[in-house]
Coordinates of C-alpha atoms and ligand atoms in Angstrom, one line a residue:
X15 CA -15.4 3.0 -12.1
X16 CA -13.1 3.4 -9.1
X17 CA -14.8 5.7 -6.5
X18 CA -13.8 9.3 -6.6
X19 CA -14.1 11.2 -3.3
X20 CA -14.1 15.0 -2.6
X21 CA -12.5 16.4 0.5
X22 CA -12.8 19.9 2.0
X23 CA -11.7 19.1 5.5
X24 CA -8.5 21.0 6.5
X25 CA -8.9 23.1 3.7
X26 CA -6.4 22.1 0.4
X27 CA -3.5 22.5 2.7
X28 CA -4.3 18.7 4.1
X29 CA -5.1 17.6 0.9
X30 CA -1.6 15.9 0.1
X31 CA -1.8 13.8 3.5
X32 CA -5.5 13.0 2.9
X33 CA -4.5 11.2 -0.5
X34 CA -1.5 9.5 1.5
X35 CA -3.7 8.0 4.0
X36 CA -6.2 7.3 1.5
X37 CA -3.6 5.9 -0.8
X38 CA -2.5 3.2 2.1
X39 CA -6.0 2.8 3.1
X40 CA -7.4 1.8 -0.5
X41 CA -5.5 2.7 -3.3
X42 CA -8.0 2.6 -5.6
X43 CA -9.9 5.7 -4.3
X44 CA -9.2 8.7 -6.1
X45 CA -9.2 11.8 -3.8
X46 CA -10.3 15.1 -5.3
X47 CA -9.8 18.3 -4.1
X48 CA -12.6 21.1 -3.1
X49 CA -12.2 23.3 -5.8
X50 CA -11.5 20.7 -8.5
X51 CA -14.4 18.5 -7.3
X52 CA -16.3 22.1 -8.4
X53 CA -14.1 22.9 -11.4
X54 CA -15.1 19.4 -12.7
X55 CA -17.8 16.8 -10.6
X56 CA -18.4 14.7 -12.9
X57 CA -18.6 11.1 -10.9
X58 CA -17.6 12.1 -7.9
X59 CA -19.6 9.7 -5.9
X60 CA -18.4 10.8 -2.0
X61 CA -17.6 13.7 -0.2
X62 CA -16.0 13.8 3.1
X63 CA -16.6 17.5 4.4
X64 CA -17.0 19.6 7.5
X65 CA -19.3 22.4 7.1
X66 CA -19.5 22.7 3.3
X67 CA -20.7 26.1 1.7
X68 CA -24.2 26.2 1.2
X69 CA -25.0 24.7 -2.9
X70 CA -22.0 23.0 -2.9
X71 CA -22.4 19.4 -2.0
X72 CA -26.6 19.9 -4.8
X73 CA -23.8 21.1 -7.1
X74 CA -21.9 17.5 -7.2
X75 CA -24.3 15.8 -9.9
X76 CA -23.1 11.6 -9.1
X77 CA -22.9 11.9 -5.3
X78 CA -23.7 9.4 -3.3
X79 CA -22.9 9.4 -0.1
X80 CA -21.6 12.6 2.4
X81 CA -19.2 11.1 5.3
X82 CA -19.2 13.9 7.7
X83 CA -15.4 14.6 8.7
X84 CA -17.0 14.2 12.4
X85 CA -19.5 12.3 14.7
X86 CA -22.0 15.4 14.1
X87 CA -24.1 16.0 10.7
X88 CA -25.6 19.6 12.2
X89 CA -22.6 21.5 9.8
X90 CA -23.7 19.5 6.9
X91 CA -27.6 20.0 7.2
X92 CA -26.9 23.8 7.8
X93 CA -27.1 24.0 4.2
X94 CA -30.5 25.2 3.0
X95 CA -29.9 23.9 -0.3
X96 CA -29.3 19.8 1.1
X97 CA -30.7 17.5 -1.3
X98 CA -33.5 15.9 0.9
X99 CA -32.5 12.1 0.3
X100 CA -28.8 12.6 0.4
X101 CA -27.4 9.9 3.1
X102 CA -25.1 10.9 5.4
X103 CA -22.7 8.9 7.2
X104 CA -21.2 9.7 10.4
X105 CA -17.4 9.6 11.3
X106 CA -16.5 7.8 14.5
X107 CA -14.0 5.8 15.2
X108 CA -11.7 3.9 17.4
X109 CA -10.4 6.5 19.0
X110 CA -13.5 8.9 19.1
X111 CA -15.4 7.5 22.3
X112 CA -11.5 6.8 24.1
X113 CA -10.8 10.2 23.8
X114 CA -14.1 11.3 24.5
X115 CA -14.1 9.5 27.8
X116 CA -10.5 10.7 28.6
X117 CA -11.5 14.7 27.8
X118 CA -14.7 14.4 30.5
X119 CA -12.8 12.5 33.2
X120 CA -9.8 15.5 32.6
X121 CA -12.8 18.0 33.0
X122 CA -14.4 16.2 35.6
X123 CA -11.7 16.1 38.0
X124 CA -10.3 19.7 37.1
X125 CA -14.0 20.8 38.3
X126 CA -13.8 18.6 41.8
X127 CA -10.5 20.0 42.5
X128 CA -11.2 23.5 41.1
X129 CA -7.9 23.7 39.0
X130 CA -9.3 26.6 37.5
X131 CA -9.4 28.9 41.0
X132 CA -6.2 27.5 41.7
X133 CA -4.7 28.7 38.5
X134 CA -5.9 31.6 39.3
X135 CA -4.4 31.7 42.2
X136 CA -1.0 31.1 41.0
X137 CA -1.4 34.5 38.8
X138 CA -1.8 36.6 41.7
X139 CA 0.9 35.0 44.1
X140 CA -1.9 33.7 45.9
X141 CA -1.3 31.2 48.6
X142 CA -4.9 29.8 49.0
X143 CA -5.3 26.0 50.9
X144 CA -8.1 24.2 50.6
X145 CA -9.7 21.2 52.2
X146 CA -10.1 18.0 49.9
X147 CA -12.9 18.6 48.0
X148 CA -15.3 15.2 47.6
X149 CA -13.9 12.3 45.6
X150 CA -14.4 10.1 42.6
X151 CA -16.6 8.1 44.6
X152 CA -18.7 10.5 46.1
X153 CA -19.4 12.8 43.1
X154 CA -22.0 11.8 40.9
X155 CA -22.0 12.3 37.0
X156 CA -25.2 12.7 34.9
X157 CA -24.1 11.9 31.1
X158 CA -27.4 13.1 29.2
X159 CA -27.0 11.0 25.6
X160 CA -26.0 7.6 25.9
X161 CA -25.2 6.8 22.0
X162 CA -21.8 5.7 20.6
X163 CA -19.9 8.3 22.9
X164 CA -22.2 8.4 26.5
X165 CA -22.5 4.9 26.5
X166 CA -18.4 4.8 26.6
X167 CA -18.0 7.7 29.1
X168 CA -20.3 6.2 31.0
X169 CA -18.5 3.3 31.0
X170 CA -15.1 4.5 32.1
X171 CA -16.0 6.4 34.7
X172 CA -17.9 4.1 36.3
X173 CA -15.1 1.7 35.9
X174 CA -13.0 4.6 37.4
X175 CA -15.5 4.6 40.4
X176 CA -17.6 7.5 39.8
X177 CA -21.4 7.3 40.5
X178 CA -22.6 7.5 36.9
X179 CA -26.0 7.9 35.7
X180 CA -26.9 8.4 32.4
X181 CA -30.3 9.5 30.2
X182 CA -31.1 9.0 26.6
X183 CA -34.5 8.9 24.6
X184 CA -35.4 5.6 24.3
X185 CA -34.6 3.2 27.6
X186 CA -31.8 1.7 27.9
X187 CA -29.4 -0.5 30.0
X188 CA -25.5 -0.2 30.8
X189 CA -23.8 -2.4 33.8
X190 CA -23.2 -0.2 36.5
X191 CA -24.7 2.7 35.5
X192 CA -28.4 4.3 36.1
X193 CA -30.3 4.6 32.9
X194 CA -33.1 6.8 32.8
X195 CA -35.0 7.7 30.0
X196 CA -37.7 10.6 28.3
X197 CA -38.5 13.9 29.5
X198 CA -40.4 12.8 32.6
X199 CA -37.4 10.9 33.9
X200 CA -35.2 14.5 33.7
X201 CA -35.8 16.0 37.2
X202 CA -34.6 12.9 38.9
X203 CA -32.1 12.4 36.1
X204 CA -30.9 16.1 37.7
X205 CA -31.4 16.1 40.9
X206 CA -28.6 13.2 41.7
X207 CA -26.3 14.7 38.7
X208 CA -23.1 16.9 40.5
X209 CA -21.8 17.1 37.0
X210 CA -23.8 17.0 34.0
X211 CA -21.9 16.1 30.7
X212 CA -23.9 17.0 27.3
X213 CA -22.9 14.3 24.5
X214 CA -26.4 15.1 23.1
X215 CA -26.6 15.5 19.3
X216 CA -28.1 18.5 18.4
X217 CA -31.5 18.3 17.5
X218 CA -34.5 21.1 17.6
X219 CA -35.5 18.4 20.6
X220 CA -32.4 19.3 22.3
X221 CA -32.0 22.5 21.5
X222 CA -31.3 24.8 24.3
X223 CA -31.8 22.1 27.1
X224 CA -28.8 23.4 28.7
X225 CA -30.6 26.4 30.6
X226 CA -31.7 27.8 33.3
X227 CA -34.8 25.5 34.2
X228 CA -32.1 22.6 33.9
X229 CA -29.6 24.6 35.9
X230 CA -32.4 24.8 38.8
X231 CA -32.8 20.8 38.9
X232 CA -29.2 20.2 39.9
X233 CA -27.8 20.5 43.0
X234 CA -26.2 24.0 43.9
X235 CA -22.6 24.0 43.1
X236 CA -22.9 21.5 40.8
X237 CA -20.3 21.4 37.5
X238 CA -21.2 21.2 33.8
X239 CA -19.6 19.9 30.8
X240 CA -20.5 20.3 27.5
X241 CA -19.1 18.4 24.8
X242 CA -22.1 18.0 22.8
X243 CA -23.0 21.1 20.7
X244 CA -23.0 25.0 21.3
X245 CA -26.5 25.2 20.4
X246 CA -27.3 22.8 23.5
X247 CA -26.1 25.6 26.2
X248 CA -28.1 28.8 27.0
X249 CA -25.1 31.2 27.1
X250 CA -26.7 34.0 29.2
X251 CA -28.3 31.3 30.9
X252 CA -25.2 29.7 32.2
X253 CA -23.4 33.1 33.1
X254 CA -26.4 33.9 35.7
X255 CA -26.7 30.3 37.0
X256 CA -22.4 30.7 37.4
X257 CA -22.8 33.8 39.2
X258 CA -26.1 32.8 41.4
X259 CA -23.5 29.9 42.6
X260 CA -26.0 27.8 41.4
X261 CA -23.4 26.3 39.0
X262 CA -19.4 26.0 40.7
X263 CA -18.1 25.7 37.0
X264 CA -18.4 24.7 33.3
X265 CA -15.9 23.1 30.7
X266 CA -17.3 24.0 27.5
X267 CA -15.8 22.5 24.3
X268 CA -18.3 23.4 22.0
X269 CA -19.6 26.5 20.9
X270 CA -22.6 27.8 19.0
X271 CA -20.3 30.3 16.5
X272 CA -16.9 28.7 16.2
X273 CA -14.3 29.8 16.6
X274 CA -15.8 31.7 19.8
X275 CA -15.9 35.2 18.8
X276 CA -13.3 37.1 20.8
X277 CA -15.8 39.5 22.3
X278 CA -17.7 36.6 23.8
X279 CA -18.1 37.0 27.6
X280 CA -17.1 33.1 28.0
X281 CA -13.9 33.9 27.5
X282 CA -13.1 35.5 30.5
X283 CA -15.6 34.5 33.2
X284 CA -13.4 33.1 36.0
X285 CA -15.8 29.8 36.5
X286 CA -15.4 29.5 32.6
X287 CA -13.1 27.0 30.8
X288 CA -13.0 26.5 27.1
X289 CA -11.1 24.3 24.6
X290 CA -11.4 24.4 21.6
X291 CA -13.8 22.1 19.9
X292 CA -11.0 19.5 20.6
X293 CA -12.6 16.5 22.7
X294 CA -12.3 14.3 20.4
X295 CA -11.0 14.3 16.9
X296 CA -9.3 11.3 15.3
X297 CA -6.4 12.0 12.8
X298 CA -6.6 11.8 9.4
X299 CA -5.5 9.2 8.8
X300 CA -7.7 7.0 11.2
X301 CA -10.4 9.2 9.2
X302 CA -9.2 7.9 5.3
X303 CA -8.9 4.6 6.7
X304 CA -12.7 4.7 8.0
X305 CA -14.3 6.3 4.8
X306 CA -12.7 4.2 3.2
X307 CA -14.1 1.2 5.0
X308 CA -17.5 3.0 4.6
X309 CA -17.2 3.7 0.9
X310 CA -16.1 -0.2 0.4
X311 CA -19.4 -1.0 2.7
X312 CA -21.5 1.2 0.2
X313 CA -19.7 0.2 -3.2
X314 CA -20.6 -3.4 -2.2
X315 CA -24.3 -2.1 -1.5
X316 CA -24.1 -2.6 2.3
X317 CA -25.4 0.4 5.0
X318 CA -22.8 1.5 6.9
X319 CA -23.7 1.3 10.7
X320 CA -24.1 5.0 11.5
X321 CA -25.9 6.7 8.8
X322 CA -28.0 10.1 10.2
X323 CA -31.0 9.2 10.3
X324 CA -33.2 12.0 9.5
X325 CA -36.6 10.7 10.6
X326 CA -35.3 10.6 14.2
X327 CA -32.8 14.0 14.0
X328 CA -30.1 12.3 15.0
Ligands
NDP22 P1 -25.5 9.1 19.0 O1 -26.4 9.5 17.9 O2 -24.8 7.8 18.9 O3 -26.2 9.2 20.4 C1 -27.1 10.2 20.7 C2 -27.6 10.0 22.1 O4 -28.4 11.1 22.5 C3 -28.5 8.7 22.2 O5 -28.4 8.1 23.4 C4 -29.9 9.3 22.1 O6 -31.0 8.6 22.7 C5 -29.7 10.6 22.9 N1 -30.8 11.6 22.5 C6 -31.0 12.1 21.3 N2 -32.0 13.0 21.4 C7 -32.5 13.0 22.7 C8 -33.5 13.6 23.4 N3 -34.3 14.5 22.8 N4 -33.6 13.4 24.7 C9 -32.8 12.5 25.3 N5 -31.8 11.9 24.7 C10 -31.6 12.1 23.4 O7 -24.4 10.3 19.0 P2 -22.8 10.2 19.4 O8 -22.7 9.6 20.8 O9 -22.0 9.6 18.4 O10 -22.4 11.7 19.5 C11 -23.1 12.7 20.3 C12 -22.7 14.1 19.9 O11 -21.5 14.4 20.4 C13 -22.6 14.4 18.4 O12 -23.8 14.6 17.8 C14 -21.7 15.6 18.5 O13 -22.6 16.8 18.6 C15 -20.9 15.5 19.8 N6 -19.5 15.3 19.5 C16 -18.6 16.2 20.0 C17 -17.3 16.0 19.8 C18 -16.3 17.0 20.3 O14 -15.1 16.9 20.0 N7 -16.7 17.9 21.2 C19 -16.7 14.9 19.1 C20 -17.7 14.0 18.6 C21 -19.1 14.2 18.8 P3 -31.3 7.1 22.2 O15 -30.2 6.2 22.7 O16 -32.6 6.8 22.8 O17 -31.4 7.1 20.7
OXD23 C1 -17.9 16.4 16.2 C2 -16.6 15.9 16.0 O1 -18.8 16.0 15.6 O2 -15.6 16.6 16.2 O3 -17.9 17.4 17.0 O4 -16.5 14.7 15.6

């Protein structure tokens, strides 16, 4: 039986260029939509979702296999109602850890040079000079995570001449970068980090780590990033540490109720950027073509290389 997938990503307004891309990428995949997948589940053996309702992916009788429409799984084990064994596999590709890498060097260097103040400036007719602030090679990045996407920031901007180090769980070594590892190794991790970049999966381990007690280890005026998850960063926590001077700045991409609520303070704090949960997100049609090469891996009874693997969280 040809495999039948179920899409709810971009809502049924994308569904038409999902089954293009799909179409070129395998013609022999039948893509389903949301609703009809519901209306009628009967052998639909994939789903390809962001943040599915709660019931609705125990309510698809033949599945196989979620692929998560991103590199995170935290939207799709949000649902209570998750079958326990379900696999899921996680979406990134080419183009993830390139863009990923190109988002946190454009952060990085719009913290060093304080592009935000200076836009600022320019809304008040404000003539303000300023002294060059240090450079690529004497600001040094912390990346905590060093999976699919650290490992590749870290690479490029220590290719670019920035002073990288990185920390992960389990030890690890990338050229020209300094890999430390495990909870003990996180005040020295800190202490040598001007700007911290979160690509940390979110975990109940990781959970919050973005606080104040963090905050303190870092040099004062140091920068953060964080391009990992919302549920990483301590809001409250970074708004005192951003008004202590403790922290110069943050570039937040991520955001622990998405879209960020209008009323959230974030918003308009002037050391405060935000984008829009945007580092990094391949198009759809770099998307069919990799579910599809995951569904062809799994149809011919191979594991795909990046399933979740629930043991670890991550
Ligand atoms: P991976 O699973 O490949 O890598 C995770 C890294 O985090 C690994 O190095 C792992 O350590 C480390 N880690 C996990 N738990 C801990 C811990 N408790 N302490 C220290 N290190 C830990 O993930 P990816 O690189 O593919 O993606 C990371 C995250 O980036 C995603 O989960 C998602 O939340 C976010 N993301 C954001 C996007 C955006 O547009 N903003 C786009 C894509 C992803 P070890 O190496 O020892 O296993
Ligand atoms: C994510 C993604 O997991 O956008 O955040 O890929």
């Amino acid at each position: 039986m040809a495999p039948r997938i179920a899409i709810n990503s971009g809502g049924p307004q994308a569904l038409d260029e999902w089954r293009a891309h799909f179409h070129e990428a395998d013609p022999t995949i039948e893509v389903v939509g949301w609703d009809a997948a519901h209306a009628d589940p009967a052998g639909i053996g994939y789903a390809l979702v962001w943040a599915p309702e709660a019931g609705r992916l125990a309510a698809l009788p033949d599945l196989k296999l979620v692929i998560s429409a991103g590199a995170g799984v935290d939207h799709i084990l949000a649902d209570p109602v998750l079958p326990a064994t379900l696999p899921i596999a996680r979406m990134v590709t080419d183009s993830t850890a390139v863009a990923m890498a190109e988002y946190v060097l454009t952060a990085a260097l719009a913290l060093m040079r304080d592009v935000r103040g200076m836009y600022a400036d320019q809304a008040e007719r404000r003539w303000r000079t300023r002294d060059n602030p240090p450079g690529i090679g004497q600001t040094r990045i912390g990346i905590m995570g060093l999976g699919q996407l650290g490992a590749h920031v870290a690479h490029r901007l220590a290719q670019i001449g920035f002073d990288v180090a990185g920390w992960s769980r389990s030890p690890t070594d990338l050229p020209n970068v300094t890999c430390m590892a495990g909870q003990a190794a996180l005040p020295a991790f800190l202490a040598r980090t001007d700007i911290l970049v979160c690509l940390l999966p979110a975990t109940e381990a990781t959970r919050g780590i973005l606080s104040t007690e963090t905050f303190a280890r870092l040099p004062r005026g140091a920068g953060l990033v964080n391009v990992g998850r919302g549920s990483h960063l301590v809001e409250a926590d970074l708004l005192a540490a951003l008004d202590a001077g403790q922290l110069k700045g943050a570039v937040l991409d991520v955001f622990d109720v998405e879209p960020l609520p209008a009323q959230s303070a974030l918003w308009t704090h002037p050391g405060i950027t935000i984008t829009p949960h945007c580092a990094a997100t391949p198009d759809r049609r770099e998307r069919a073509y990799k579910a599809a090469d995951i569904i062809a891996r799994w149809e011919r009874g191979e594991r795909p290389d990046l399933i979740y693997d629930r043991q670890r969280g991550y």
